[in-house]
C-alpha atoms as a printed R data frame, in Angstrom:
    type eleno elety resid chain resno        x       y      z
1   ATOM     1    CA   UNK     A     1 -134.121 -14.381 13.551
2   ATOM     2    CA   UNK     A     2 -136.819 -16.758 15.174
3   ATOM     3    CA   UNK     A     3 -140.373 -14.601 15.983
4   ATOM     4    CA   UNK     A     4 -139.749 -15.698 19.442
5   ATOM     5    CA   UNK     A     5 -136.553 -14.789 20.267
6   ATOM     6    CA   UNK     A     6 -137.817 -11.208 18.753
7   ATOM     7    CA   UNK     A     7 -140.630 -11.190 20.749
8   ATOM     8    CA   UNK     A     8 -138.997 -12.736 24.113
9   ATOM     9    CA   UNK     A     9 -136.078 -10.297 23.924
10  ATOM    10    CA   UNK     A    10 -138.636  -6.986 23.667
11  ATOM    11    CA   UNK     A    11 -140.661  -8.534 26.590
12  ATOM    12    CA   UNK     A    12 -137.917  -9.131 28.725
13  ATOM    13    CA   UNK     A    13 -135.709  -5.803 27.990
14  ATOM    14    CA   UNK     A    14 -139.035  -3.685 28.865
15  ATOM    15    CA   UNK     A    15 -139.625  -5.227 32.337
16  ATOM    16    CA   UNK     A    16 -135.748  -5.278 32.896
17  ATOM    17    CA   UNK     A    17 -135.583  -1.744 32.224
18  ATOM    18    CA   UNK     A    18 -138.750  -0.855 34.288
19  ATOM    19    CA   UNK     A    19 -137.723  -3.006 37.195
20  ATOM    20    CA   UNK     A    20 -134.676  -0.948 36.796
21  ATOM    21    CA   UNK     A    21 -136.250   2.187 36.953
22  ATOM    22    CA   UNK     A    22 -138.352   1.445 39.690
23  ATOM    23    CA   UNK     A    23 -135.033   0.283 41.993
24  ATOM    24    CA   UNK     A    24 -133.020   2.554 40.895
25  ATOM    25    CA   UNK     A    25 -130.538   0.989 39.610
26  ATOM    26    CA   UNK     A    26 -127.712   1.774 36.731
27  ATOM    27    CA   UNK     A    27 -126.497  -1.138 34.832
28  ATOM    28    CA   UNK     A    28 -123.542  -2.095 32.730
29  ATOM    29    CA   UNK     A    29 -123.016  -4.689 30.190
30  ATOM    30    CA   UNK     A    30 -119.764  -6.727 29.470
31  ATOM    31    CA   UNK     A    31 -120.207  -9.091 26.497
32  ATOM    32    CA   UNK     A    32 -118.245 -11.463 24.235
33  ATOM    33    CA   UNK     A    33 -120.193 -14.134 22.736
34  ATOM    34    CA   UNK     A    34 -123.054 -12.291 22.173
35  ATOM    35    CA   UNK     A    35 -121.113  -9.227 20.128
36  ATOM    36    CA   UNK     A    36 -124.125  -6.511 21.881
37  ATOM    37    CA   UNK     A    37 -127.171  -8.445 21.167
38  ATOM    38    CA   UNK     A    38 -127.924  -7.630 25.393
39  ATOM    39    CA   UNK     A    39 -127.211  -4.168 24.882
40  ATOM    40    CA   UNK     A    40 -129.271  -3.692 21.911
41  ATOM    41    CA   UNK     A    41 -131.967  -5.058 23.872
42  ATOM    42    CA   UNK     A    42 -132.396  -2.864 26.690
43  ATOM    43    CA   UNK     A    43 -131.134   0.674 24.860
44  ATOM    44    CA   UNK     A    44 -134.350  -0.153 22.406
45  ATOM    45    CA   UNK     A    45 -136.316  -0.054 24.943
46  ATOM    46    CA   UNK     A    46 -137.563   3.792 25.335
47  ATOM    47    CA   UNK     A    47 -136.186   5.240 28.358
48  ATOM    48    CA   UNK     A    48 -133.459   2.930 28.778
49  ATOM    49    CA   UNK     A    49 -131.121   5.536 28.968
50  ATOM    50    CA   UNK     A    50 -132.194   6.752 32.527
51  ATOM    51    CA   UNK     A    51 -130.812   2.970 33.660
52  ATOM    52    CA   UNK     A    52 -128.456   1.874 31.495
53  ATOM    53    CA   UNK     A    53 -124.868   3.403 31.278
54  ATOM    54    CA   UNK     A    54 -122.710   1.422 28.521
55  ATOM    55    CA   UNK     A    55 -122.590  -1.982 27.054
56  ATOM    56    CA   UNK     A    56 -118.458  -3.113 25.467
57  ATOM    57    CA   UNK     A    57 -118.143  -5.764 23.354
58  ATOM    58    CA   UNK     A    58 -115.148  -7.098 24.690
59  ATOM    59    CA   UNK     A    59 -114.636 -10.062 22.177
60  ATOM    60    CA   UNK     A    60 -110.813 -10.597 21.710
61  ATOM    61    CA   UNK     A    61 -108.596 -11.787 24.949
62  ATOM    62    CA   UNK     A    62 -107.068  -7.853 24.591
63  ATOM    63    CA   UNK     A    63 -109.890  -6.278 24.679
64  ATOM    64    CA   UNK     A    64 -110.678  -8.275 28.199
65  ATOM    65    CA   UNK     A    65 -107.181  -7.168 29.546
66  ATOM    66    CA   UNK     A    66 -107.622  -3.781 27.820
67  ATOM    67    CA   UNK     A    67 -110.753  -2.652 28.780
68  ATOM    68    CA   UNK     A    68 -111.869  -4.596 31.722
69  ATOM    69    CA   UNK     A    69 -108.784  -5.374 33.572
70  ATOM    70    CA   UNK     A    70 -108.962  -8.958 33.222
71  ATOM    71    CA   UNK     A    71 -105.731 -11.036 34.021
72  ATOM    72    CA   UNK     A    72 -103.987 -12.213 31.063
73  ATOM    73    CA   UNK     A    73 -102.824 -15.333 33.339
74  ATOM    74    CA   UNK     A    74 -106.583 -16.116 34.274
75  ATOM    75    CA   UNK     A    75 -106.896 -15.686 30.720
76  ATOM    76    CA   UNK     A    76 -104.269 -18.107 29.857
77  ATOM    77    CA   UNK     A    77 -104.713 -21.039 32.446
78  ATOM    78    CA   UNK     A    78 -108.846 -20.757 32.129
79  ATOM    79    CA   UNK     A    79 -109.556 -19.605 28.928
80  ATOM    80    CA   UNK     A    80 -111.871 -16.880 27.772
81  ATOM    81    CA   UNK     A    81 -114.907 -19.222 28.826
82  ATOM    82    CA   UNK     A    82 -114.820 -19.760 31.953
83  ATOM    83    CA   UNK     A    83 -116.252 -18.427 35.495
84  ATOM    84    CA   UNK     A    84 -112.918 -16.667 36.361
85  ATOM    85    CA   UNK     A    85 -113.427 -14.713 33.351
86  ATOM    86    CA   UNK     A    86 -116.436 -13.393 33.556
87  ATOM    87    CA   UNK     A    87 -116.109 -12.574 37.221
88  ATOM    88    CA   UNK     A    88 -112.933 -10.448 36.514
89  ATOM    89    CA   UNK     A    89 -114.857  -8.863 33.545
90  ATOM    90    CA   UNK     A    90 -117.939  -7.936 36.051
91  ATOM    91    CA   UNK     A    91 -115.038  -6.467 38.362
92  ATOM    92    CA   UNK     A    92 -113.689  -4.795 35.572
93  ATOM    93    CA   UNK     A    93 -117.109  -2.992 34.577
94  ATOM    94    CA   UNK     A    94 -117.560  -1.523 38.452
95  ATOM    95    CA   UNK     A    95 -114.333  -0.511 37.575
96  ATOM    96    CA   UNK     A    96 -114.630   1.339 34.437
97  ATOM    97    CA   UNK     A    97 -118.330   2.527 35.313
98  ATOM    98    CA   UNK     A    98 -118.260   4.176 39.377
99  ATOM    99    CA   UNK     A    99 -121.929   5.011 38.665
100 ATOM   100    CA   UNK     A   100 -123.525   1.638 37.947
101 ATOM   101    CA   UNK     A   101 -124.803  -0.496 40.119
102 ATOM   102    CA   UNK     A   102 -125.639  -3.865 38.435
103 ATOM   103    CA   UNK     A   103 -123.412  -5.394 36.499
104 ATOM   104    CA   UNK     A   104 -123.209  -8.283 33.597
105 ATOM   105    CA   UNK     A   105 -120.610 -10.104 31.920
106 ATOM   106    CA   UNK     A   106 -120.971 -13.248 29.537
107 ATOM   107    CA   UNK     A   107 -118.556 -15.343 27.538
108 ATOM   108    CA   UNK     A   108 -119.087 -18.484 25.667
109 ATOM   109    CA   UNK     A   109 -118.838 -20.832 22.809
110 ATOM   110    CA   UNK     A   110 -121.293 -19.884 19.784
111 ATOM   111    CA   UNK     A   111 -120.263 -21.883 17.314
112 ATOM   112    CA   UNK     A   112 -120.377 -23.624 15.013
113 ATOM   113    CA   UNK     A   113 -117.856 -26.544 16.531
114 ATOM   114    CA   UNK     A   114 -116.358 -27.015 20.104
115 ATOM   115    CA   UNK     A   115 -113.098 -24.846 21.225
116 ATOM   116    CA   UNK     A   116 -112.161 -28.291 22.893
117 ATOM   117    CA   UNK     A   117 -113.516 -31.164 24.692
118 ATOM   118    CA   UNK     A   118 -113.559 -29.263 27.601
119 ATOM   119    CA   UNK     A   119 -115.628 -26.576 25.964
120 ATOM   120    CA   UNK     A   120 -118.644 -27.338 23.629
121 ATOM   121    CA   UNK     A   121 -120.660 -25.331 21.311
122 ATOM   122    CA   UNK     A   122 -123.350 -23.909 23.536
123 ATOM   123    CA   UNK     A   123 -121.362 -23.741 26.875
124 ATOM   124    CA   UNK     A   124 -121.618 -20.120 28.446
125 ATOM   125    CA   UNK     A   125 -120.424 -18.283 31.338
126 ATOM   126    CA   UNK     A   126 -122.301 -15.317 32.802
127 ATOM   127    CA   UNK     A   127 -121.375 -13.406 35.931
128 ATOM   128    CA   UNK     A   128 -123.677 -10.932 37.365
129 ATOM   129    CA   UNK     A   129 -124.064  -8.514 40.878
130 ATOM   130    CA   UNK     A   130 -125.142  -5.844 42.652
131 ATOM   131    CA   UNK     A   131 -121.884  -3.128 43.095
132 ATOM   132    CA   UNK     A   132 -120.365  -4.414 46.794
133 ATOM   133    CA   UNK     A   133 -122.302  -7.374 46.839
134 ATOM   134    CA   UNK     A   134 -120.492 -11.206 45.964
135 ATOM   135    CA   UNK     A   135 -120.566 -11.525 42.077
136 ATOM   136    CA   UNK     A   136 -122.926 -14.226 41.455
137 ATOM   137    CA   UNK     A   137 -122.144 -17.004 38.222
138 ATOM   138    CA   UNK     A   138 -123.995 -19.238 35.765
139 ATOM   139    CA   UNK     A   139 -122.780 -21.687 33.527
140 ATOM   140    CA   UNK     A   140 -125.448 -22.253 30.600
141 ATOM   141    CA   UNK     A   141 -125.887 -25.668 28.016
142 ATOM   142    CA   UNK     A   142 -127.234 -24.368 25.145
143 ATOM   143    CA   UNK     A   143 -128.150 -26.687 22.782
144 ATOM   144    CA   UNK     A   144 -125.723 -26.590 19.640
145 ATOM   145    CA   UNK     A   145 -128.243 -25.733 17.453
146 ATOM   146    CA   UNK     A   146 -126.229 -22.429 15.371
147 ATOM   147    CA   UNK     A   147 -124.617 -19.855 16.242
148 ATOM   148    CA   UNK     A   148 -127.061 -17.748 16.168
149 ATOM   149    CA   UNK     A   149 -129.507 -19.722 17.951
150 ATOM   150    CA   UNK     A   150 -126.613 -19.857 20.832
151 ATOM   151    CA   UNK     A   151 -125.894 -16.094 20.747
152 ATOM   152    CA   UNK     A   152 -129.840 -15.441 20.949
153 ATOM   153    CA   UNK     A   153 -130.888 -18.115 23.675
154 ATOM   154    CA   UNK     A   154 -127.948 -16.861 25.708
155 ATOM   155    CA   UNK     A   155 -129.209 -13.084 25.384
156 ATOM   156    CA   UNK     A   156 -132.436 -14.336 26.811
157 ATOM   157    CA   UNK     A   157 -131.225 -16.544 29.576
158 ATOM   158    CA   UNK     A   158 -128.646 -13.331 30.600
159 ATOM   159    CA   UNK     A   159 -131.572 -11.205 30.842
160 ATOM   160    CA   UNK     A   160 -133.515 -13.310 33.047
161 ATOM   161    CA   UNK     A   161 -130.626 -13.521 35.146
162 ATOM   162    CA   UNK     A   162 -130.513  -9.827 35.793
163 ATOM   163    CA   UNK     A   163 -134.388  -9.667 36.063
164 ATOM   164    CA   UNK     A   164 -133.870 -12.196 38.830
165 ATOM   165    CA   UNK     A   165 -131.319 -10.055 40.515
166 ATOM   166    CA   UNK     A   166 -133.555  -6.992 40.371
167 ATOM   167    CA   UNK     A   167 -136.195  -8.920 41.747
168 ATOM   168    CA   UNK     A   168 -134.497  -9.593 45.188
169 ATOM   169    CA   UNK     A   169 -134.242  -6.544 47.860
């Protein structure tokens, strides 16, 4: 793995977890594309565990139904990457988790090759929010450079997402 990404991730994780900390918050991770890469980064972070409940690695379409409640008609007319998705996943993790707070869910394309024209190597979903707040979406282009570059980049970018979200009151 790329020296930045290494050092990027550890930077990021320790002020997510801080700002975490410091509002109180409990968070919960829902990933697909990136197999627990985001929850690896914030539980290696010490004292993690006073703000982070549970990361699933909810990478097959049954494991989305299964474990997160998500439609298998959403997941049939949209596909795995798409906003509806990752929005039902996010619902799914307030669901499964009554003591978080903050909630993340991301889905996407890592490659190598396109699912379709429709959806390209690097495309990604993320859905993110504050428990009884509107669930708030990204879409990411990540350059097609690997699949592990994609898996990584989108780690970072879903982090700064949350950091963001911490951020405001």
């Amino acid at each position: 793995m790329d020296l930045y990404f290494i050092a990027k991730q550890k930077e990021l994780g320790e002020l997510l977890v801080r700002k975490a900390l410091k509002k109180n918050k409990t968070i919960v991770i829902g990933e697909s594309c990136t197999g627990g890469i985001i929850s690896s980064i914030i539980t290696s972070v010490p004292g993690s565990s006073k703000v982070f409940d549970q990361g699933l690695v909810t990478y097959s379409n049954k494991a989305k139904i299964d474990l997160l409640g998500v439609k298998e008609g959403t997941l049939k007319d949209q596909g795995a990457v798409s906003k509806d998705v990752v929005t039902e996943m996010v619902s799914g993790l307030f669901q499964i988790s009554p003591q978080a707070n903050v909630a993340l869910s991301i889905s996407g394309v890592a490659g190598p090759g396109n699912l379709n024209s429709q959806k390209p190597e690097g495309l990604i979903w993320i859905a993110y929010g504050v428990k009884g707040s509107m669930i708030k979406t990204s879409m990411l282009r990540i350059d097609p450079l690997g699949r592990n570059y994609v898996r990584q980049k989108s780690s970072i970018e879903a982090l700064k997402l949350l950091l963001k979200l911490l951020e405001n009151p």
